């Protein structure tokens, strides 16, 4: 018999994390109440604590490499379209 993995929403993970850092209940109690293995709760807590500072990063901060690549590609396309437009303008000026 094949068991399907449980898939937890990010909202559920956040609830478990908040309950964990409150410290009012043990990991075992949270595990039982939420139906999550204690090791998984520990992993979620570790991940959340490592990435908590990302919530407060400046959204107007430096762009990622993916953004600069996208911007460069878009500028390339704009340049290509501008050349095509200039060529069409010259072509139709001769016809008139």
mmCIF file of N, CA, C and O in Angstrom:
data_model
loop_
_atom_site.group_PDB
_atom_site.id
_atom_site.type_symbol
_atom_site.label_atom_id
_atom_site.label_comp_id
_atom_site.label_asym_id
_atom_site.label_seq_id
_atom_site.Cartn_x
_atom_site.Cartn_y
_atom_site.Cartn_z
ATOM 1 N N UNK A 1 0.841 -1.173 0.000
ATOM 2 C CA UNK A 1 0.000 0.000 0.000
ATOM 3 C C UNK A 1 0.892 1.244 0.000
ATOM 4 O O UNK A 1 1.796 1.386 0.806
ATOM 5 N N UNK A 2 0.629 2.141 -0.942
ATOM 6 C CA UNK A 2 1.428 3.343 -1.087
ATOM 7 C C UNK A 2 0.754 4.478 -0.321
ATOM 8 O O UNK A 2 -0.434 4.721 -0.478
ATOM 9 N N UNK A 3 1.540 5.155 0.515
ATOM 10 C CA UNK A 3 1.025 6.305 1.250
ATOM 11 C C UNK A 3 1.394 7.577 0.500
ATOM 12 O O UNK A 3 2.518 7.728 0.036
ATOM 13 N N UNK A 4 0.450 8.471 0.371
ATOM 14 C CA UNK A 4 0.725 9.767 -0.229
ATOM 15 C C UNK A 4 1.297 10.690 0.832
ATOM 16 O O UNK A 4 0.911 10.638 1.989
ATOM 17 N N UNK A 5 2.202 11.540 0.422
ATOM 18 C CA UNK A 5 2.783 12.510 1.345
ATOM 19 C C UNK A 5 1.750 13.564 1.704
ATOM 20 O O UNK A 5 0.951 13.972 0.867
ATOM 21 N N UNK A 6 1.814 14.013 2.938
ATOM 22 C CA UNK A 6 0.962 15.123 3.351
ATOM 23 C C UNK A 6 1.582 16.405 2.819
ATOM 24 O O UNK A 6 2.794 16.599 2.869
ATOM 25 N N UNK A 7 0.742 17.261 2.317
ATOM 26 C CA UNK A 7 1.198 18.555 1.822
ATOM 27 C C UNK A 7 0.597 19.618 2.732
ATOM 28 O O UNK A 7 -0.614 19.695 2.888
ATOM 29 N N UNK A 8 1.461 20.410 3.339
ATOM 30 C CA UNK A 8 1.015 21.443 4.255
ATOM 31 C C UNK A 8 1.119 22.800 3.577
ATOM 32 O O UNK A 8 2.103 23.097 2.895
ATOM 33 N N UNK A 9 0.116 23.634 3.780
ATOM 34 C CA UNK A 9 0.134 24.972 3.204
ATOM 35 C C UNK A 9 1.114 25.841 3.973
ATOM 36 O O UNK A 9 1.497 25.537 5.097
ATOM 37 N N UNK A 10 1.484 26.932 3.365
ATOM 38 C CA UNK A 10 2.397 27.855 4.039
ATOM 39 C C UNK A 10 1.727 28.459 5.268
ATOM 40 O O UNK A 10 2.403 28.783 6.249
ATOM 41 N N UNK A 11 0.405 28.578 5.240
ATOM 42 C CA UNK A 11 -0.314 29.104 6.399
ATOM 43 C C UNK A 11 -0.203 28.145 7.578
ATOM 44 O O UNK A 11 -0.007 28.571 8.723
ATOM 45 N N UNK A 12 -0.325 26.863 7.313
ATOM 46 C CA UNK A 12 -0.198 25.866 8.371
ATOM 47 C C UNK A 12 1.213 25.871 8.932
ATOM 48 O O UNK A 12 1.410 25.814 10.152
ATOM 49 N N UNK A 13 2.189 25.958 8.045
ATOM 50 C CA UNK A 13 3.586 25.988 8.493
ATOM 51 C C UNK A 13 3.830 27.207 9.379
ATOM 52 O O UNK A 13 4.520 27.116 10.396
ATOM 53 N N UNK A 14 3.254 28.337 8.996
ATOM 54 C CA UNK A 14 3.421 29.556 9.789
ATOM 55 C C UNK A 14 2.777 29.410 11.160
ATOM 56 O O UNK A 14 3.355 29.837 12.172
ATOM 57 N N UNK A 15 1.600 28.803 11.212
ATOM 58 C CA UNK A 15 0.933 28.589 12.498
ATOM 59 C C UNK A 15 1.777 27.706 13.404
ATOM 60 O O UNK A 15 1.956 28.008 14.588
ATOM 61 N N UNK A 16 2.317 26.638 12.838
ATOM 62 C CA UNK A 16 3.146 25.722 13.626
ATOM 63 C C UNK A 16 4.389 26.454 14.113
ATOM 64 O O UNK A 16 4.782 26.338 15.282
ATOM 65 N N UNK A 17 5.009 27.243 13.242
ATOM 66 C CA UNK A 17 6.200 27.990 13.622
ATOM 67 C C UNK A 17 5.895 28.965 14.750
ATOM 68 O O UNK A 17 6.640 29.050 15.731
ATOM 69 N N UNK A 18 4.802 29.706 14.630
ATOM 70 C CA UNK A 18 4.457 30.668 15.669
ATOM 71 C C UNK A 18 4.192 29.981 17.004
ATOM 72 O O UNK A 18 4.604 30.466 18.060
ATOM 73 N N UNK A 19 3.511 28.863 16.955
ATOM 74 C CA UNK A 19 3.264 28.107 18.189
ATOM 75 C C UNK A 19 4.573 27.601 18.791
ATOM 76 O O UNK A 19 4.744 27.572 20.008
ATOM 77 N N UNK A 20 5.504 27.253 17.924
ATOM 78 C CA UNK A 20 6.794 26.743 18.391
ATOM 79 C C UNK A 20 7.580 27.835 19.107
ATOM 80 O O UNK A 20 8.122 27.603 20.187
ATOM 81 N N UNK A 21 7.639 29.025 18.504
ATOM 82 C CA UNK A 21 8.441 30.078 19.125
ATOM 83 C C UNK A 21 7.751 30.683 20.339
ATOM 84 O O UNK A 21 8.425 31.278 21.178
ATOM 85 N N UNK A 22 6.436 30.539 20.454
ATOM 86 C CA UNK A 22 5.755 31.001 21.670
ATOM 87 C C UNK A 22 6.232 30.187 22.868
ATOM 88 O O UNK A 22 6.343 30.715 23.969
ATOM 89 N N UNK A 23 6.481 28.913 22.638
ATOM 90 C CA UNK A 23 6.998 28.055 23.695
ATOM 91 C C UNK A 23 5.968 27.621 24.711
ATOM 92 O O UNK A 23 6.311 27.144 25.790
ATOM 93 N N UNK A 24 4.697 27.775 24.404
ATOM 94 C CA UNK A 24 3.649 27.386 25.347
ATOM 95 C C UNK A 24 3.387 25.884 25.327
ATOM 96 O O UNK A 24 2.900 25.330 26.306
ATOM 97 N N UNK A 25 3.681 25.253 24.184
ATOM 98 C CA UNK A 25 3.486 23.804 24.058
ATOM 99 C C UNK A 25 4.766 23.171 23.562
ATOM 100 O O UNK A 25 5.567 23.811 22.876
ATOM 101 N N UNK A 26 4.939 21.914 23.883
ATOM 102 C CA UNK A 26 6.136 21.204 23.445
ATOM 103 C C UNK A 26 6.001 20.811 21.976
ATOM 104 O O UNK A 26 4.905 20.840 21.403
ATOM 105 N N UNK A 27 7.115 20.428 21.400
ATOM 106 C CA UNK A 27 7.121 19.978 20.007
ATOM 107 C C UNK A 27 6.240 18.741 19.851
ATOM 108 O O UNK A 27 5.541 18.595 18.845
ATOM 109 N N UNK A 28 6.256 17.873 20.828
ATOM 110 C CA UNK A 28 5.418 16.673 20.783
ATOM 111 C C UNK A 28 3.935 17.003 20.761
ATOM 112 O O UNK A 28 3.162 16.389 20.028
ATOM 113 N N UNK A 29 3.547 17.984 21.560
ATOM 114 C CA UNK A 29 2.140 18.390 21.572
ATOM 115 C C UNK A 29 1.743 19.015 20.235
ATOM 116 O O UNK A 29 0.668 18.733 19.698
ATOM 117 N N UNK A 30 2.601 19.859 19.716
ATOM 118 C CA UNK A 30 2.324 20.477 18.409
ATOM 119 C C UNK A 30 2.265 19.421 17.317
ATOM 120 O O UNK A 30 1.416 19.490 16.422
ATOM 121 N N UNK A 31 3.153 18.451 17.403
ATOM 122 C CA UNK A 31 3.174 17.363 16.434
ATOM 123 C C UNK A 31 1.849 16.612 16.430
ATOM 124 O O UNK A 31 1.277 16.330 15.378
ATOM 125 N N UNK A 32 1.375 16.313 17.599
ATOM 126 C CA UNK A 32 0.117 15.582 17.729
ATOM 127 C C UNK A 32 -1.060 16.436 17.240
ATOM 128 O O UNK A 32 -1.928 15.973 16.498
ATOM 129 N N UNK A 33 -1.087 17.714 17.625
ATOM 130 C CA UNK A 33 -2.220 18.585 17.279
ATOM 131 C C UNK A 33 -2.295 18.904 15.791
ATOM 132 O O UNK A 33 -3.378 19.001 15.226
ATOM 133 N N UNK A 34 -1.147 19.098 15.173
ATOM 134 C CA UNK A 34 -1.130 19.486 13.765
ATOM 135 C C UNK A 34 -0.905 18.314 12.817
ATOM 136 O O UNK A 34 -0.979 18.473 11.603
ATOM 137 N N UNK A 35 -0.568 17.151 13.348
ATOM 138 C CA UNK A 35 -0.333 15.979 12.504
ATOM 139 C C UNK A 35 0.962 16.068 11.720
ATOM 140 O O UNK A 35 1.043 15.610 10.581
ATOM 141 N N UNK A 36 1.980 16.673 12.332
ATOM 142 C CA UNK A 36 3.275 16.867 11.683
ATOM 143 C C UNK A 36 4.334 16.165 12.527
ATOM 144 O O UNK A 36 4.291 16.216 13.751
ATOM 145 N N UNK A 37 5.282 15.521 11.881
ATOM 146 C CA UNK A 37 6.364 14.847 12.596
ATOM 147 C C UNK A 37 7.214 15.895 13.320
ATOM 148 O O UNK A 37 7.466 16.980 12.777
ATOM 149 N N UNK A 38 7.678 15.600 14.537
ATOM 150 C CA UNK A 38 8.496 16.555 15.289
ATOM 151 C C UNK A 38 9.749 17.022 14.547
ATOM 152 O O UNK A 38 10.138 18.188 14.653
ATOM 153 N N UNK A 39 10.365 16.122 13.783
ATOM 154 C CA UNK A 39 11.546 16.534 13.003
ATOM 155 C C UNK A 39 11.179 17.580 11.956
ATOM 156 O O UNK A 39 11.952 18.488 11.674
ATOM 157 N N UNK A 40 9.985 17.440 11.374
ATOM 158 C CA UNK A 40 9.541 18.405 10.363
ATOM 159 C C UNK A 40 9.303 19.766 11.008
ATOM 160 O O UNK A 40 9.627 20.808 10.431
ATOM 161 N N UNK A 41 8.753 19.768 12.205
ATOM 162 C CA UNK A 41 8.544 21.028 12.922
ATOM 163 C C UNK A 41 9.887 21.707 13.175
ATOM 164 O O UNK A 41 10.032 22.922 12.981
ATOM 165 N N UNK A 42 10.872 20.933 13.570
ATOM 166 C CA UNK A 42 12.212 21.482 13.809
ATOM 167 C C UNK A 42 12.803 22.064 12.524
ATOM 168 O O UNK A 42 13.432 23.133 12.541
ATOM 169 N N UNK A 43 12.599 21.386 11.401
ATOM 170 C CA UNK A 43 13.114 21.887 10.110
ATOM 171 C C UNK A 43 12.435 23.196 9.728
ATOM 172 O O UNK A 43 13.085 24.131 9.257
ATOM 173 N N UNK A 44 11.100 23.257 9.914
ATOM 174 C CA UNK A 44 10.374 24.490 9.587
ATOM 175 C C UNK A 44 10.835 25.643 10.469
ATOM 176 O O UNK A 44 11.003 26.763 10.010
ATOM 177 N N UNK A 45 11.049 25.356 11.742
ATOM 178 C CA UNK A 45 11.496 26.393 12.673
ATOM 179 C C UNK A 45 12.873 26.903 12.267
ATOM 180 O O UNK A 45 13.113 28.113 12.217
ATOM 181 N N UNK A 46 13.781 25.984 11.965
ATOM 182 C CA UNK A 46 15.139 26.368 11.559
ATOM 183 C C UNK A 46 15.099 27.211 10.293
ATOM 184 O O UNK A 46 15.747 28.256 10.199
ATOM 185 N N UNK A 47 14.319 26.770 9.307
ATOM 186 C CA UNK A 47 14.209 27.490 8.038
ATOM 187 C C UNK A 47 13.640 28.893 8.270
ATOM 188 O O UNK A 47 14.146 29.883 7.729
ATOM 189 N N UNK A 48 12.586 28.983 9.071
ATOM 190 C CA UNK A 48 11.944 30.267 9.329
ATOM 191 C C UNK A 48 12.891 31.225 10.039
ATOM 192 O O UNK A 48 12.962 32.409 9.693
ATOM 193 N N UNK A 49 13.627 30.729 11.011
ATOM 194 C CA UNK A 49 14.559 31.592 11.732
ATOM 195 C C UNK A 49 15.697 32.066 10.834
ATOM 196 O O UNK A 49 16.154 33.206 10.949
ATOM 197 N N UNK A 50 16.142 31.217 9.912
ATOM 198 C CA UNK A 50 17.207 31.608 8.987
ATOM 199 C C UNK A 50 16.743 32.665 7.995
ATOM 200 O O UNK A 50 17.519 33.519 7.579
ATOM 201 N N UNK A 51 15.478 32.611 7.598
ATOM 202 C CA UNK A 51 14.968 33.518 6.568
ATOM 203 C C UNK A 51 14.100 34.646 7.123
ATOM 204 O O UNK A 51 13.517 35.409 6.360
ATOM 205 N N UNK A 52 14.029 34.770 8.413
ATOM 206 C CA UNK A 52 13.206 35.808 9.028
ATOM 207 C C UNK A 52 13.707 37.199 8.684
ATOM 208 O O UNK A 52 12.921 38.119 8.463
ATOM 209 N N UNK A 53 15.002 37.369 8.604
ATOM 210 C CA UNK A 53 15.557 38.684 8.286
ATOM 211 C C UNK A 53 15.199 39.133 6.868
ATOM 212 O O UNK A 53 15.185 40.337 6.582
ATOM 213 N N UNK A 54 14.886 38.192 5.979
ATOM 214 C CA UNK A 54 14.513 38.551 4.607
ATOM 215 C C UNK A 54 13.212 39.347 4.561
ATOM 216 O O UNK A 54 12.981 40.095 3.612
ATOM 217 N N UNK A 55 12.381 39.204 5.571
ATOM 218 C CA UNK A 55 11.122 39.944 5.608
ATOM 219 C C UNK A 55 11.354 41.444 5.705
ATOM 220 O O UNK A 55 10.532 42.240 5.256
ATOM 221 N N UNK A 56 12.475 41.823 6.304
ATOM 222 C CA UNK A 56 12.729 43.224 6.553
ATOM 223 C C UNK A 56 13.740 43.831 5.596
ATOM 224 O O UNK A 56 14.181 44.956 5.804
ATOM 225 N N UNK A 57 14.095 43.096 4.573
ATOM 226 C CA UNK A 57 15.009 43.640 3.567
ATOM 227 C C UNK A 57 14.327 44.765 2.815
ATOM 228 O O UNK A 57 13.113 44.785 2.638
ATOM 229 N N UNK A 58 15.124 45.681 2.332
ATOM 230 C CA UNK A 58 14.610 46.815 1.590
ATOM 231 C C UNK A 58 14.153 46.355 0.208
ATOM 232 O O UNK A 58 14.962 45.875 -0.581
ATOM 233 N N UNK A 59 12.855 46.507 -0.117
ATOM 234 C CA UNK A 59 12.387 46.067 -1.433
ATOM 235 C C UNK A 59 12.981 46.888 -2.574
ATOM 236 O O UNK A 59 12.981 46.471 -3.707
ATOM 237 N N UNK A 60 13.504 48.066 -2.256
ATOM 238 C CA UNK A 60 14.104 48.901 -3.293
ATOM 239 C C UNK A 60 15.615 48.711 -3.335
ATOM 240 O O UNK A 60 16.330 49.495 -3.930
ATOM 241 N N UNK A 61 16.067 47.669 -2.692
ATOM 242 C CA UNK A 61 17.500 47.383 -2.629
ATOM 243 C C UNK A 61 18.050 46.938 -3.965
ATOM 244 O O UNK A 61 17.404 47.073 -5.012
ATOM 245 N N UNK A 62 19.238 46.392 -3.953
ATOM 246 C CA UNK A 62 19.873 45.972 -5.208
ATOM 247 C C UNK A 62 19.070 44.881 -5.909
ATOM 248 O O UNK A 62 18.456 44.036 -5.272
ATOM 249 N N UNK A 63 19.069 44.964 -7.214
ATOM 250 C CA UNK A 63 18.339 43.986 -8.011
ATOM 251 C C UNK A 63 19.129 42.690 -8.090
ATOM 252 O O UNK A 63 20.352 42.689 -8.024
ATOM 253 N N UNK A 64 18.413 41.603 -8.303
ATOM 254 C CA UNK A 64 19.076 40.316 -8.434
ATOM 255 C C UNK A 64 19.611 40.160 -9.850
ATOM 256 O O UNK A 64 19.266 40.914 -10.755
ATOM 257 N N UNK A 65 20.457 39.159 -10.043
ATOM 258 C CA UNK A 65 21.026 38.912 -11.370
ATOM 259 C C UNK A 65 19.952 38.605 -12.391
ATOM 260 O O UNK A 65 20.070 38.971 -13.549
ATOM 261 N N UNK A 66 18.886 37.930 -11.973
ATOM 262 C CA UNK A 66 17.796 37.609 -12.882
ATOM 263 C C UNK A 66 17.133 38.857 -13.427
ATOM 264 O O UNK A 66 16.747 38.912 -14.591
ATOM 265 N N UNK A 67 17.022 39.891 -12.599
ATOM 266 C CA UNK A 67 16.419 41.137 -13.041
ATOM 267 C C UNK A 67 17.291 41.835 -14.067
ATOM 268 O O UNK A 67 16.792 42.367 -15.060
ATOM 269 N N UNK A 68 18.591 41.860 -13.846
ATOM 270 C CA UNK A 68 19.473 42.547 -14.784
ATOM 271 C C UNK A 68 19.503 41.817 -16.121
ATOM 272 O O UNK A 68 19.561 42.460 -17.173
ATOM 273 N N UNK A 69 19.443 40.492 -16.084
ATOM 274 C CA UNK A 69 19.401 39.734 -17.338
ATOM 275 C C UNK A 69 18.119 40.044 -18.106
ATOM 276 O O UNK A 69 18.133 40.205 -19.322
ATOM 277 N N UNK A 70 17.001 40.137 -17.391
ATOM 278 C CA UNK A 70 15.727 40.454 -18.024
ATOM 279 C C UNK A 70 15.759 41.853 -18.630
ATOM 280 O O UNK A 70 15.323 42.062 -19.767
ATOM 281 N N UNK A 71 16.296 42.800 -17.890
ATOM 282 C CA UNK A 71 16.383 44.177 -18.380
ATOM 283 C C UNK A 71 17.255 44.235 -19.625
ATOM 284 O O UNK A 71 16.897 44.893 -20.620
ATOM 285 N N UNK A 72 18.382 43.543 -19.619
ATOM 286 C CA UNK A 72 19.260 43.531 -20.796
ATOM 287 C C UNK A 72 18.567 42.924 -22.006
ATOM 288 O O UNK A 72 18.697 43.432 -23.126
ATOM 289 N N UNK A 73 17.817 41.852 -21.793
ATOM 290 C CA UNK A 73 17.084 41.218 -22.894
ATOM 291 C C UNK A 73 16.017 42.168 -23.447
ATOM 292 O O UNK A 73 15.834 42.284 -24.664
ATOM 293 N N UNK A 74 15.326 42.848 -22.567
ATOM 294 C CA UNK A 74 14.289 43.785 -23.027
ATOM 295 C C UNK A 74 14.895 44.954 -23.789
ATOM 296 O O UNK A 74 14.347 45.386 -24.817
ATOM 297 N N UNK A 75 16.039 45.481 -23.336
ATOM 298 C CA UNK A 75 16.703 46.552 -24.077
ATOM 299 C C UNK A 75 17.152 46.066 -25.449
ATOM 300 O O UNK A 75 17.085 46.800 -26.435
ATOM 301 N N UNK A 76 17.608 44.823 -25.539
ATOM 302 C CA UNK A 76 18.013 44.258 -26.830
ATOM 303 C C UNK A 76 16.824 44.198 -27.779
ATOM 304 O O UNK A 76 16.929 44.564 -28.956
ATOM 305 N N UNK A 77 15.687 43.763 -27.251
ATOM 306 C CA UNK A 77 14.484 43.679 -28.078
ATOM 307 C C UNK A 77 14.013 45.062 -28.514
ATOM 308 O O UNK A 77 13.595 45.255 -29.665
ATOM 309 N N UNK A 78 14.118 46.040 -27.621
ATOM 310 C CA UNK A 78 13.729 47.413 -27.964
ATOM 311 C C UNK A 78 14.620 47.934 -29.089
ATOM 312 O O UNK A 78 14.140 48.551 -30.049
ATOM 313 N N UNK A 79 15.915 47.683 -28.984
ATOM 314 C CA UNK A 79 16.842 48.121 -30.029
ATOM 315 C C UNK A 79 16.520 47.485 -31.365
ATOM 316 O O UNK A 79 16.529 48.149 -32.412
ATOM 317 N N UNK A 80 16.212 46.199 -31.353
ATOM 318 C CA UNK A 80 15.869 45.487 -32.594
ATOM 319 C C UNK A 80 14.598 46.074 -33.208
ATOM 320 O O UNK A 80 14.534 46.320 -34.419
ATOM 321 N N UNK A 81 13.598 46.315 -32.373
ATOM 322 C CA UNK A 81 12.342 46.882 -32.888
ATOM 323 C C UNK A 81 12.544 48.304 -33.418
ATOM 324 O O UNK A 81 11.917 48.699 -34.405
ATOM 325 N N UNK A 82 13.423 49.063 -32.774
ATOM 326 C CA UNK A 82 13.696 50.425 -33.236
ATOM 327 C C UNK A 82 14.352 50.400 -34.618
ATOM 328 O O UNK A 82 14.001 51.191 -35.490
ATOM 329 N N UNK A 83 15.279 49.463 -34.833
ATOM 330 C CA UNK A 83 15.926 49.338 -36.146
ATOM 331 C C UNK A 83 14.891 48.959 -37.200
ATOM 332 O O UNK A 83 14.877 49.516 -38.302
ATOM 333 N N UNK A 84 14.005 48.024 -36.894
ATOM 334 C CA UNK A 84 12.961 47.622 -37.836
ATOM 335 C C UNK A 84 12.025 48.784 -38.147
ATOM 336 O O UNK A 84 11.637 48.995 -39.305
ATOM 337 N N UNK A 85 11.678 49.568 -37.132
ATOM 338 C CA UNK A 85 10.797 50.715 -37.332
ATOM 339 C C UNK A 85 11.459 51.753 -38.237
ATOM 340 O O UNK A 85 10.827 52.286 -39.162
ATOM 341 N N UNK A 86 12.726 52.038 -37.996
ATOM 342 C CA UNK A 86 13.447 52.992 -38.843
ATOM 343 C C UNK A 86 13.510 52.514 -40.284
ATOM 344 O O UNK A 86 13.335 53.302 -41.224
ATOM 345 N N UNK A 87 13.737 51.212 -40.472
ATOM 346 C CA UNK A 87 13.801 50.657 -41.825
ATOM 347 C C UNK A 87 12.455 50.800 -42.528
ATOM 348 O O UNK A 87 12.383 51.171 -43.699
ATOM 349 N N UNK A 88 11.357 50.509 -41.801
ATOM 350 C CA UNK A 88 10.029 50.637 -42.395
ATOM 351 C C UNK A 88 9.701 52.087 -42.732
ATOM 352 O O UNK A 88 9.080 52.369 -43.776
ATOM 353 N N UNK A 89 10.107 53.010 -41.899
ATOM 354 C CA UNK A 89 9.862 54.432 -42.183
ATOM 355 C C UNK A 89 10.585 54.843 -43.467
ATOM 356 O O UNK A 89 10.008 55.540 -44.310
ATOM 357 N N UNK A 90 11.834 54.403 -43.625
ATOM 358 C CA UNK A 90 12.580 54.729 -44.838
ATOM 359 C C UNK A 90 11.933 54.093 -46.053
ATOM 360 O O UNK A 90 11.835 54.694 -47.114
ATOM 361 N N UNK A 91 11.474 52.860 -45.905
ATOM 362 C CA UNK A 91 10.854 52.131 -47.008
ATOM 363 C C UNK A 91 9.587 52.839 -47.486
ATOM 364 O O UNK A 91 9.370 53.015 -48.673
ATOM 365 N N UNK A 92 8.746 53.280 -46.545
ATOM 366 C CA UNK A 92 7.488 53.921 -46.921
ATOM 367 C C UNK A 92 7.698 55.370 -47.354
ATOM 368 O O UNK A 92 6.879 55.915 -48.080
ATOM 369 N N UNK A 93 8.762 56.033 -46.931
ATOM 370 C CA UNK A 93 9.056 57.372 -47.408
ATOM 371 C C UNK A 93 9.383 57.350 -48.900
ATOM 372 O O UNK A 93 9.051 58.269 -49.641
ATOM 373 N N UNK A 94 10.007 56.288 -49.416
ATOM 374 C CA UNK A 94 10.348 56.169 -50.827
ATOM 375 C C UNK A 94 9.098 55.949 -51.677
ATOM 376 O O UNK A 94 9.043 56.331 -52.827
ATOM 377 N N UNK A 95 8.097 55.282 -51.093
ATOM 378 C CA UNK A 95 6.866 54.971 -51.829
ATOM 379 C C UNK A 95 6.033 56.223 -52.054
ATOM 380 O O UNK A 95 5.432 56.420 -53.102
ATOM 381 N N UNK A 96 6.005 57.123 -51.095
ATOM 382 C CA UNK A 96 5.182 58.337 -51.192
ATOM 383 C C UNK A 96 5.657 59.240 -52.223
ATOM 384 O O UNK A 96 6.157 59.595 -53.010
#
